[in-house]
Short mmCIF file of C-alpha atoms and ligand atoms in Angstrom, two decimals:
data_model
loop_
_atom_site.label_atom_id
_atom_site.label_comp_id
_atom_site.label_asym_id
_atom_site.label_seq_id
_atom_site.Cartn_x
_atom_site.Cartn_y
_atom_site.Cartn_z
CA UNK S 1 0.00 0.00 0.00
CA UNK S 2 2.54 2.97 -1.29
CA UNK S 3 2.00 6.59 -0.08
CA UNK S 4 1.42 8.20 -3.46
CA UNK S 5 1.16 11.75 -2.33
CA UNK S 6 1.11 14.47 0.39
CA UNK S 7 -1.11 17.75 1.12
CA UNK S 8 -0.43 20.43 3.69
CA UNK S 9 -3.30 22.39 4.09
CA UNK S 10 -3.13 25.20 6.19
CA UNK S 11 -6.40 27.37 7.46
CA UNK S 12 -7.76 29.62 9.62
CA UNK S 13 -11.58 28.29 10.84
CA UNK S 14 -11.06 30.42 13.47
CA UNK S 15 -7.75 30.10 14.32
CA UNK S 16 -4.47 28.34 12.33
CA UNK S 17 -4.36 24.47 11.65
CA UNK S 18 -2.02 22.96 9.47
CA UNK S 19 -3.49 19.53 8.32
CA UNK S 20 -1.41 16.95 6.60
CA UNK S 21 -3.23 14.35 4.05
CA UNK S 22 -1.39 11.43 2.70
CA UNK S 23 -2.97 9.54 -0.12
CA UNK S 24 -1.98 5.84 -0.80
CA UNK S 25 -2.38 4.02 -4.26
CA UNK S 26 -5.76 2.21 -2.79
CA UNK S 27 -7.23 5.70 -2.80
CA UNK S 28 -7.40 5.75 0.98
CA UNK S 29 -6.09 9.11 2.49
CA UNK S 30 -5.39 9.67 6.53
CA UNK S 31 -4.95 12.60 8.03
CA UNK S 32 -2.79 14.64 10.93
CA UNK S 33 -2.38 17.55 12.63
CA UNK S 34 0.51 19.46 12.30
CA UNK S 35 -0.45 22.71 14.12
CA UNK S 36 2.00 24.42 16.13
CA UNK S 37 0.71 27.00 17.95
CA UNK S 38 2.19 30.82 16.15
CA UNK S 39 4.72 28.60 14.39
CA UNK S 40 2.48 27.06 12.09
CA UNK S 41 4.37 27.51 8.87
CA UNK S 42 7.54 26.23 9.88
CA UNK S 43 6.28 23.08 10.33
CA UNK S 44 4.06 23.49 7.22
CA UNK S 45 7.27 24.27 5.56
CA UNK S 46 9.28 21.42 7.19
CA UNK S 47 6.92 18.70 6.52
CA UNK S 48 6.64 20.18 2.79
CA UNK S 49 10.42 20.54 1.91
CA UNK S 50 12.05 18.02 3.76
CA UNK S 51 9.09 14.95 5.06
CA UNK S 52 6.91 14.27 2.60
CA UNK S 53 9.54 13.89 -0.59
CA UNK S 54 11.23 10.78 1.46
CA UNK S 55 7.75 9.80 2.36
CA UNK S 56 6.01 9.26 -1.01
CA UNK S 57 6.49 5.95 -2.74
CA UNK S 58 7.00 4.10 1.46
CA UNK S 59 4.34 1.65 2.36
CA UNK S 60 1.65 3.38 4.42
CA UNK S 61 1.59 -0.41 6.34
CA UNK S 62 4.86 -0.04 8.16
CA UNK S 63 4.31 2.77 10.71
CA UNK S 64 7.03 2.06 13.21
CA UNK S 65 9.48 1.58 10.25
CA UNK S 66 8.33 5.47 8.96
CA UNK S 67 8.48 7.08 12.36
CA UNK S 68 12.29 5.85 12.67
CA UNK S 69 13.17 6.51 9.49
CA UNK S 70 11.72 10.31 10.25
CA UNK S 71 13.47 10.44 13.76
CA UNK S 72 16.41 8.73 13.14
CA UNK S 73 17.33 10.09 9.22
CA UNK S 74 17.03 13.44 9.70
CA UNK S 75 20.68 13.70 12.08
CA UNK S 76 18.87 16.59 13.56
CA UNK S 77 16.68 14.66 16.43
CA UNK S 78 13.93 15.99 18.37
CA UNK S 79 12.54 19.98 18.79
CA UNK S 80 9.12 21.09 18.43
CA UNK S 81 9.22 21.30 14.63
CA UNK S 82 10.39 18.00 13.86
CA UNK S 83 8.53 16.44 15.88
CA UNK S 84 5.50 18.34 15.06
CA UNK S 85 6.23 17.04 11.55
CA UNK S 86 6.62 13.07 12.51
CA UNK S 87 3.83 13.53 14.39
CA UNK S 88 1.29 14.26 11.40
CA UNK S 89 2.80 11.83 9.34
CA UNK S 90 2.45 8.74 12.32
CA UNK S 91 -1.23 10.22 12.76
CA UNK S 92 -1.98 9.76 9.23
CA UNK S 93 -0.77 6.44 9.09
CA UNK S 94 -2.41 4.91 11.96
CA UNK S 95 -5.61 6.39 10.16
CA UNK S 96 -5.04 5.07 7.31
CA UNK S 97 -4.05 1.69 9.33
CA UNK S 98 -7.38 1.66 10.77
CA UNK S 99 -9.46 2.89 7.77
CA UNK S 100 -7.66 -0.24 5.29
CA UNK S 101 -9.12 -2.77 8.47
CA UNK S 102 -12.15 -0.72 8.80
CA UNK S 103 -11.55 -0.48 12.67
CA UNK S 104 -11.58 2.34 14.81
CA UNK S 105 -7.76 3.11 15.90
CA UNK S 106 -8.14 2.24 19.21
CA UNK S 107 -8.74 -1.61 18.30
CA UNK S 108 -5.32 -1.62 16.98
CA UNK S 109 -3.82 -0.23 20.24
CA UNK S 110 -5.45 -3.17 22.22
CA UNK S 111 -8.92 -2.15 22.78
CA UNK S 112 -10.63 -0.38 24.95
CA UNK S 113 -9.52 -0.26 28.88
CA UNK S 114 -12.45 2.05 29.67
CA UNK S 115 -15.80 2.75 28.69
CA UNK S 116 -15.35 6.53 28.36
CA UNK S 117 -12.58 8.98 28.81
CA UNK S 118 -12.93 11.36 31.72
CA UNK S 119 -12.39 14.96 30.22
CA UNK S 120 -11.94 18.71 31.88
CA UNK S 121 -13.46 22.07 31.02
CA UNK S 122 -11.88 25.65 31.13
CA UNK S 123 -13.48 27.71 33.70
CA UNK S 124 -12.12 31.59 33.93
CA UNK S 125 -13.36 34.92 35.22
CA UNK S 126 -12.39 38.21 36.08
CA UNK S 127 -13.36 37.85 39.92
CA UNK S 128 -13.63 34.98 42.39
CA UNK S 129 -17.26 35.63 41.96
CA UNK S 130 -17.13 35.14 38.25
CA UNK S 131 -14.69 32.22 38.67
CA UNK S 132 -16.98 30.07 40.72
CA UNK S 133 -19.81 30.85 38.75
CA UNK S 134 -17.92 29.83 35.23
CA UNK S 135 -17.06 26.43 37.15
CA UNK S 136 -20.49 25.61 38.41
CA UNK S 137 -21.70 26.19 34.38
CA UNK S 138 -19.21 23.34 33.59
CA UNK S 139 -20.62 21.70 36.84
CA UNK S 140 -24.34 21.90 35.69
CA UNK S 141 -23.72 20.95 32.23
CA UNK S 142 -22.13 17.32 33.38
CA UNK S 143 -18.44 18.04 33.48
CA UNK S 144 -16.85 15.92 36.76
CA UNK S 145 -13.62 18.21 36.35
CA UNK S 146 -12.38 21.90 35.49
CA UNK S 147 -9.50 23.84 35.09
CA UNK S 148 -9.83 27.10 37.05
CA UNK S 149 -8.31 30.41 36.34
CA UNK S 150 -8.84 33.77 38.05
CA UNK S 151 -7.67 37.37 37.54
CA UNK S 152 -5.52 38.39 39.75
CA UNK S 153 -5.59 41.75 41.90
CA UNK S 154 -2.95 44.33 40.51
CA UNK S 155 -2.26 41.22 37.46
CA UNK S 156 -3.04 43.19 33.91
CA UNK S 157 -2.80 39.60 32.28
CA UNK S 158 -2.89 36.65 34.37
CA UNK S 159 -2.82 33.01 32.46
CA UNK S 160 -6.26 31.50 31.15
CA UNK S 161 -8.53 34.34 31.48
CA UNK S 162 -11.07 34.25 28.82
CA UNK S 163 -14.36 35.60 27.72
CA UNK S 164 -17.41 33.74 28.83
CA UNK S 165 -16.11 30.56 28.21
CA UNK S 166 -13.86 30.57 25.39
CA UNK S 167 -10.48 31.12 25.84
CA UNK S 168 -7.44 31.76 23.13
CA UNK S 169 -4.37 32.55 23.93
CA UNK S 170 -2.88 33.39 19.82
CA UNK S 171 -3.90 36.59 18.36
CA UNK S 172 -3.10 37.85 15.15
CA UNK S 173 -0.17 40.31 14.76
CA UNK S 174 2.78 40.12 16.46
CA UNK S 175 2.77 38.99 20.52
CA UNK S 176 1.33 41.10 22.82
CA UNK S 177 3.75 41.61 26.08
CA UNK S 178 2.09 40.81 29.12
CA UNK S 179 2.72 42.17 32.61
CA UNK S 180 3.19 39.47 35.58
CA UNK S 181 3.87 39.00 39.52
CA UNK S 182 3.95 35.94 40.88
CA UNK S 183 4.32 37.11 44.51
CA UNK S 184 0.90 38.85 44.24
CA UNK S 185 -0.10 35.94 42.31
CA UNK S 186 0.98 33.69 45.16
CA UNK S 187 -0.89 35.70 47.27
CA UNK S 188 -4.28 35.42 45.65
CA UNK S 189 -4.89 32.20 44.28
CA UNK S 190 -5.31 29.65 47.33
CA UNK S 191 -8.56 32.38 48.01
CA UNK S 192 -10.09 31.33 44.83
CA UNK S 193 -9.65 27.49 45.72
CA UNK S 194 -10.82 28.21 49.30
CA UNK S 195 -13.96 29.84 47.78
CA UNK S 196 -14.64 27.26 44.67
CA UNK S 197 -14.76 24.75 47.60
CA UNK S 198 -16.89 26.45 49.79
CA UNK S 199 -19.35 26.81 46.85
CA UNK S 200 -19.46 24.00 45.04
CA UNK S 201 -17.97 21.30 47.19
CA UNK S 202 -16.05 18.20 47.54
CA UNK S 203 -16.86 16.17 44.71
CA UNK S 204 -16.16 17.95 41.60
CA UNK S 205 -12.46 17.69 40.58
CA UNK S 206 -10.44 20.86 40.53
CA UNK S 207 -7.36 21.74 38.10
CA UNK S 208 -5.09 25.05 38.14
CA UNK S 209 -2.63 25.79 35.47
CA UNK S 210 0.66 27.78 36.81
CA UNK S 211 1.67 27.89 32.98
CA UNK S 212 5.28 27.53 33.89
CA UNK S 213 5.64 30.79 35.63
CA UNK S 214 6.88 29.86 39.37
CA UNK S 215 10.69 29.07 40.66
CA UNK S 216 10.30 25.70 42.20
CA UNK S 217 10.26 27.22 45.94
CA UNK S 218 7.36 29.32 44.75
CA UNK S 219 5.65 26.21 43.49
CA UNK S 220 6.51 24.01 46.58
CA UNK S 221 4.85 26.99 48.35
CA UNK S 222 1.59 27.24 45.96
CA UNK S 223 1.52 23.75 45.78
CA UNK S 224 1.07 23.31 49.72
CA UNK S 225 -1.36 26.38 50.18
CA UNK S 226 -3.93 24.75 48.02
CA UNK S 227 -3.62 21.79 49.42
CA UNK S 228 -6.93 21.96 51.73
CA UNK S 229 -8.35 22.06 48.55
CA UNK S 230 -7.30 18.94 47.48
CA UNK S 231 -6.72 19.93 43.78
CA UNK S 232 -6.99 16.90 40.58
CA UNK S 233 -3.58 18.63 40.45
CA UNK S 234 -1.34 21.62 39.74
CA UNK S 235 0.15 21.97 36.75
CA UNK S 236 3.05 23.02 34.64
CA UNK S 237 4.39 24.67 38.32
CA UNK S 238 7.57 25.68 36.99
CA UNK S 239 9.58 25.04 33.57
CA UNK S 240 10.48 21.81 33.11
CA UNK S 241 14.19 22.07 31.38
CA UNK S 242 15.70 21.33 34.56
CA UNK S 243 13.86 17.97 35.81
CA UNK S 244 15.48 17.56 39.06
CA UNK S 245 14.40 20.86 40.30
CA UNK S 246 10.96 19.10 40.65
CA UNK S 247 12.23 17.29 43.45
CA UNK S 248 11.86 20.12 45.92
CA UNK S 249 8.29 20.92 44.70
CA UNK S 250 7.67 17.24 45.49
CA UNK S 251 9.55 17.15 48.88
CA UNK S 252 6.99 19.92 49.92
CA UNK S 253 3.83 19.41 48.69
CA UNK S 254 0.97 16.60 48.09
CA UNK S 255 -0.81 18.44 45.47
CA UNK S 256 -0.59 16.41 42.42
CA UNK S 257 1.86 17.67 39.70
CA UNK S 258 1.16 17.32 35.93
CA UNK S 259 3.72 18.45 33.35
CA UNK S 260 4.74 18.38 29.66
CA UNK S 261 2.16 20.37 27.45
CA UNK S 262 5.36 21.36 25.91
CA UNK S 263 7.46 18.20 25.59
CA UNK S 264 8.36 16.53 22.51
CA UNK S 265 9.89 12.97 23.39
CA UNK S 266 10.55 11.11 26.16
CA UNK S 267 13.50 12.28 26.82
CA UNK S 268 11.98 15.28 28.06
CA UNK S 269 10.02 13.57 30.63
CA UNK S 270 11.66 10.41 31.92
CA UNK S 271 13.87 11.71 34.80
CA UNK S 272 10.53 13.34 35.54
CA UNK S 273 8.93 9.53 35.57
CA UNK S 274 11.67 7.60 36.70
CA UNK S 275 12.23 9.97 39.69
CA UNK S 276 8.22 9.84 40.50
CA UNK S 277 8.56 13.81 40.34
CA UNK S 278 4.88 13.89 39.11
CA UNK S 279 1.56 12.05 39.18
CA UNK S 280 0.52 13.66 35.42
CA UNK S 281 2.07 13.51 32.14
CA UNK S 282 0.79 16.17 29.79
CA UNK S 283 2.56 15.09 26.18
CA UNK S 284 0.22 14.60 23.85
CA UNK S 285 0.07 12.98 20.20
CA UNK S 286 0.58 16.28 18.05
CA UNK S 287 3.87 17.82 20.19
CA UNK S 288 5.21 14.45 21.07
CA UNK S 289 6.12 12.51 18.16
CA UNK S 290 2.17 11.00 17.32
CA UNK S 291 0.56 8.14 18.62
CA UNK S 292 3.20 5.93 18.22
CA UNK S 293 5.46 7.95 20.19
CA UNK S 294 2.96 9.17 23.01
CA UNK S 295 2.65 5.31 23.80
CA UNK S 296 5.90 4.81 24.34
CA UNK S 297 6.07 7.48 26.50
CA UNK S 298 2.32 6.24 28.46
CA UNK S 299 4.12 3.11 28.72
CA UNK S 300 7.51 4.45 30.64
CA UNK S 301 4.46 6.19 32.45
CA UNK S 302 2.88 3.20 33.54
CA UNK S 303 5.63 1.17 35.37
CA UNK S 304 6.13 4.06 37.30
CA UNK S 305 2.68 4.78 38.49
CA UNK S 306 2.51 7.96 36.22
CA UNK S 307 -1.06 8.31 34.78
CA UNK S 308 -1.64 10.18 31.37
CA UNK S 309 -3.12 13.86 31.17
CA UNK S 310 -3.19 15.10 27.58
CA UNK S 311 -2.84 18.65 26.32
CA UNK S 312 -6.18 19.07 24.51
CA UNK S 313 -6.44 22.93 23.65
CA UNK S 314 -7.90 24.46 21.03
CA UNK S 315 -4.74 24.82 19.23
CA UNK S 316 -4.79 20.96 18.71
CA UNK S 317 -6.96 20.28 15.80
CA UNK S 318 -9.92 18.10 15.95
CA UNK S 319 -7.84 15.21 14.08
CA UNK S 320 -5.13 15.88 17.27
CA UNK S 321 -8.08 15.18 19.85
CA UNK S 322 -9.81 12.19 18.05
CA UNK S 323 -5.96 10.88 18.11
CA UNK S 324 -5.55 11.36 21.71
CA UNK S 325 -9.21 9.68 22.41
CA UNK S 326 -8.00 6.78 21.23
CA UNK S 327 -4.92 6.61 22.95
CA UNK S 328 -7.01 7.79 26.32
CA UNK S 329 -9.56 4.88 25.71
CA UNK S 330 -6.97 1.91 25.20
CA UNK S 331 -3.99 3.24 27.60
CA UNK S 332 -4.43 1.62 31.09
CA UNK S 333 -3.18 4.20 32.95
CA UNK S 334 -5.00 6.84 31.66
CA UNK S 335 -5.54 10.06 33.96
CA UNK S 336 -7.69 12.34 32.69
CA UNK S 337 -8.07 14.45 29.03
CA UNK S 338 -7.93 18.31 28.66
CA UNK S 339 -11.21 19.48 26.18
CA UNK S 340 -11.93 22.41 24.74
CA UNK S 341 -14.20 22.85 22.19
CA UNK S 342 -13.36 24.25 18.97
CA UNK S 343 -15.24 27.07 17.62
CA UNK S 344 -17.95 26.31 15.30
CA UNK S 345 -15.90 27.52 12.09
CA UNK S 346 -13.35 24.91 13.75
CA UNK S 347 -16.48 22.29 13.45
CA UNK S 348 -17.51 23.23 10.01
CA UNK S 349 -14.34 22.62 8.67
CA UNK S 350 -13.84 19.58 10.63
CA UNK S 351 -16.20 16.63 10.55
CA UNK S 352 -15.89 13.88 13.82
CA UNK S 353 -16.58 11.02 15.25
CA UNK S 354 -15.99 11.64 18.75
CA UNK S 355 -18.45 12.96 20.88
CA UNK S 356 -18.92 14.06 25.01
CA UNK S 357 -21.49 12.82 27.24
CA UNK S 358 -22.21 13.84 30.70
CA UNK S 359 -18.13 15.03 31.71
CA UNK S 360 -16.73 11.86 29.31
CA UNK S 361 -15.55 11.74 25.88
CA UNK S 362 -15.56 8.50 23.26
CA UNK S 363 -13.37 8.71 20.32
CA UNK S 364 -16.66 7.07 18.45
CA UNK S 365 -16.81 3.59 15.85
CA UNK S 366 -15.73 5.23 12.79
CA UNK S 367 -12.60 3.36 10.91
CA UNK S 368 -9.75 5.05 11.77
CA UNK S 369 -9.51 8.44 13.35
CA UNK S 370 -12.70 9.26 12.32
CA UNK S 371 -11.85 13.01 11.58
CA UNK S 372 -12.67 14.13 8.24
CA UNK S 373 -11.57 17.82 6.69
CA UNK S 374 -13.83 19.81 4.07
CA UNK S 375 -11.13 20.56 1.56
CA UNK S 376 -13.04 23.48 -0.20
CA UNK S 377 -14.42 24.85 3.54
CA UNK S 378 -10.71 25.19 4.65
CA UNK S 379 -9.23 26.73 1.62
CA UNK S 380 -12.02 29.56 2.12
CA UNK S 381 -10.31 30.00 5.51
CA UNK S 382 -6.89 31.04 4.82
CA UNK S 383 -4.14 31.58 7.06
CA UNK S 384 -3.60 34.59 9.45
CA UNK S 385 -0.18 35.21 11.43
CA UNK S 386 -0.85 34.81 15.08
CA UNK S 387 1.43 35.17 17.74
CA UNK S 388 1.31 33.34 21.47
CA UNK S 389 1.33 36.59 23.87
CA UNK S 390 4.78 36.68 26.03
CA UNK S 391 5.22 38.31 29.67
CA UNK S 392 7.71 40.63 31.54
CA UNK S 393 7.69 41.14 35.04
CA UNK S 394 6.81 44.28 37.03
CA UNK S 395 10.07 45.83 36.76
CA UNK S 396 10.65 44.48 32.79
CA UNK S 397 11.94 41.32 32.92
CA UNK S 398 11.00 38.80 30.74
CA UNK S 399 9.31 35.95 32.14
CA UNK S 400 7.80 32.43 30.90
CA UNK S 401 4.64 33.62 29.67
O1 LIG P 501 -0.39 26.88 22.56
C1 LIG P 501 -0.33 27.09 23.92
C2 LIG P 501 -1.61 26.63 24.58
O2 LIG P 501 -1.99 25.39 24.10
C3 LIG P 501 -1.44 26.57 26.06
O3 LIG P 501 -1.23 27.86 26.56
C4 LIG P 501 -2.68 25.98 26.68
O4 LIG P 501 -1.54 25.71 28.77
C5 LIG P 501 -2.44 25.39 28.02
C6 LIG P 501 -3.35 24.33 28.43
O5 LIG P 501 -3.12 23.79 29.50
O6 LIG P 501 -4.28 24.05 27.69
MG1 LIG P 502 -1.25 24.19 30.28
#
């Protein structure tokens, strides 16, 4: 079954995607997402120039074989781009895997584990008033957990803030510069906890995104003020170059950690695992190498108790999240899966197979992925430059936005 040609569509439903289609000589196509958020046409460019020439002509069949050849034949390992790159092209392959058998995906990763995959909402506001009442919307409408994000006092721009309840971080242009403090930061956020508590009470699992912007004695600190509030965890506390430094958060605090939005292999996360530094790991199929590669890294997970917590934002395409379903549903140690749904240019552009009920998600029955992509709906969406925002402290600094 030879791979007899490669698209890269890029469009703007919204927001940027970049979509890769390969076609094999039985007329079946897969597909995978190759966004990377405010970087979308160097991958576009990468996949175009350098991927899908030694691609074409392969057989579509030998998946593993591919994804090596990718990793291991370019010299150049690893980084965002690259991996952004293999990524699409292992996506469209196990698509293509599962459409040729006429299975969903997940039947080829060993079934299901689960009936459903738990999922979590984003829940902002501009107060602690507005905050609780954004959660208990989530709450009433079936979701079990939600990510929470308040303003903070004094904060022009804290992380996650969004209107009603749609948030995006990209806008077009070039980045705004944010303004940041995490002392007063610090200093605010175990009152929203304290408050979503008191409101809506014990059951309902509660998630916080630090979005890398604590040293980790800030985080250890954080970490064990919230922890009356017994948080699903705390996440991203501080940036993860430096692995070890995770240790100290960990030596202070119960609060469960969850990293690795931002990873690309495993070798940015296995110190992390094999030192039991965190309870969550965030990779997910579009940043870390595809499916193949994100089980690889579930299973390291596993033996060491680690459970699985996908990146699911809106900047991962539909095809990214039905990919990520599937790994959810068959992985045993699955944790939970972030969800946010796309807009409803997103949707018309995007056809799917997976659907949420009552706080859960199912990657649905349809062969393959079971993402589809309106090739004449995208192309009347073309692409817009967007930047991710960046941050400077008080004084001018910049900071990890
Ligand atoms: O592209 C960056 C976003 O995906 C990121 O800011 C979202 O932190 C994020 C999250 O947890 O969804
Ligand atoms: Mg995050």
């Amino acid at each position: 079954m030879r791979i007899t040609s490669g698209k890269v569509i890029v469009c703007s439903p919204g927001r940027n995607f970049v979509t890769l289609k390969l076609e094999t000589e039985d007329g079946l196509y897969g597909l995978g997402d190759a966004t990377l958020n405010g970087r979308e046409l160097a991958v576009a460019s990468y996949l175009g120039e350098h991927v899908l020439p030694l691609v074409e002509g392969r057989d579509a069949r030998r998946i593993e074989d591919i994804w090596q050849f990718l990793y291991k034949g370019a010299y150049w390992r690893r980084g965002p781009v690259t991996m952004t790159a293999i990524a699409a092209v292992d996506m469209a392959l196990w698509d293509i895997k599962g459409k040729s058998l006429g299975v969903p995906v997940y039947q080829l990763l060993g079934g299901a584990s689960r009936d459903a995959v738990l999922v979590y909402g984003h829940a902002s506001g501009a107060t602690i008033a507005e905050t609780t009442a954004a959660v208990a919307r989530y709450a009433h409408r079936g979701y079990k957990a939600v990510r929470a994000q308040c303003s903070v006092p004094g904060v022009t721009h804290a992380y996650g803030i969004g209107s009603g309840d749609h948030y995006e971080p990209a806008k077009t242009g070039l980045a705004p510069e944010e303004r940041w403090s995490s002392e007063r930061y610090l200093a605010f956020v175990p009152a929203v906890f304290e408050a979503l508590r008191r409101e809506l009470g014990p059951d309902l699992h509660l998630l916080h995104d630090v979005h890398h912007r604590l040293t980790p004695i800030e985080a250890a600190r954080l970490g064990r003020s919230l922890e009356p509030h017994h948080l699903f965890w705390m996440e991203d506390p501080t940036p993860a170059e430096d692995q070890d430094r995770f240790r100290l958060i960990r030596q202070h605090t119960t609060t469960p950690i969850a990293v690795g939005e931002v990873f690309n292999s495993v070798f940015d996360c296995h110190r992390l695992i094999e030192g039991h530094l965190i309870d969550y790991i965030r990779a997910t199929v579009t940043h870390a190498g595809g499916i193949s590669h994100l089980r690889k890294i579930a299973a390291l997970a596993e033996v060491h108790q680690v459970r699985t917590g996908c990146h699911g934002a809106t900047d991962l395409s539909p095809v990214s999240l039905a990919a990520a379903l599937h790994v959810d549903v068959s992985v045993h140690n699955f944790g939970i899966q972030e969800y946010m749904p796309h807009a409803p240019e997103t949707e018309r552009v995007f056809s799917h197979a997976y659907s949420f009920e009552e706080g859960t998600m199912h990657p649905g029955e349809a062969p393959g992925l079971g993402v589809d992509i309106d090739d004449v709906a995208a192309a009347a969406c073309p692409y817009r430059r967007a930047y991710l925002p960046t941050a400077r402290l008080e004084d001018g600094t910049v900071h990890d936005w």
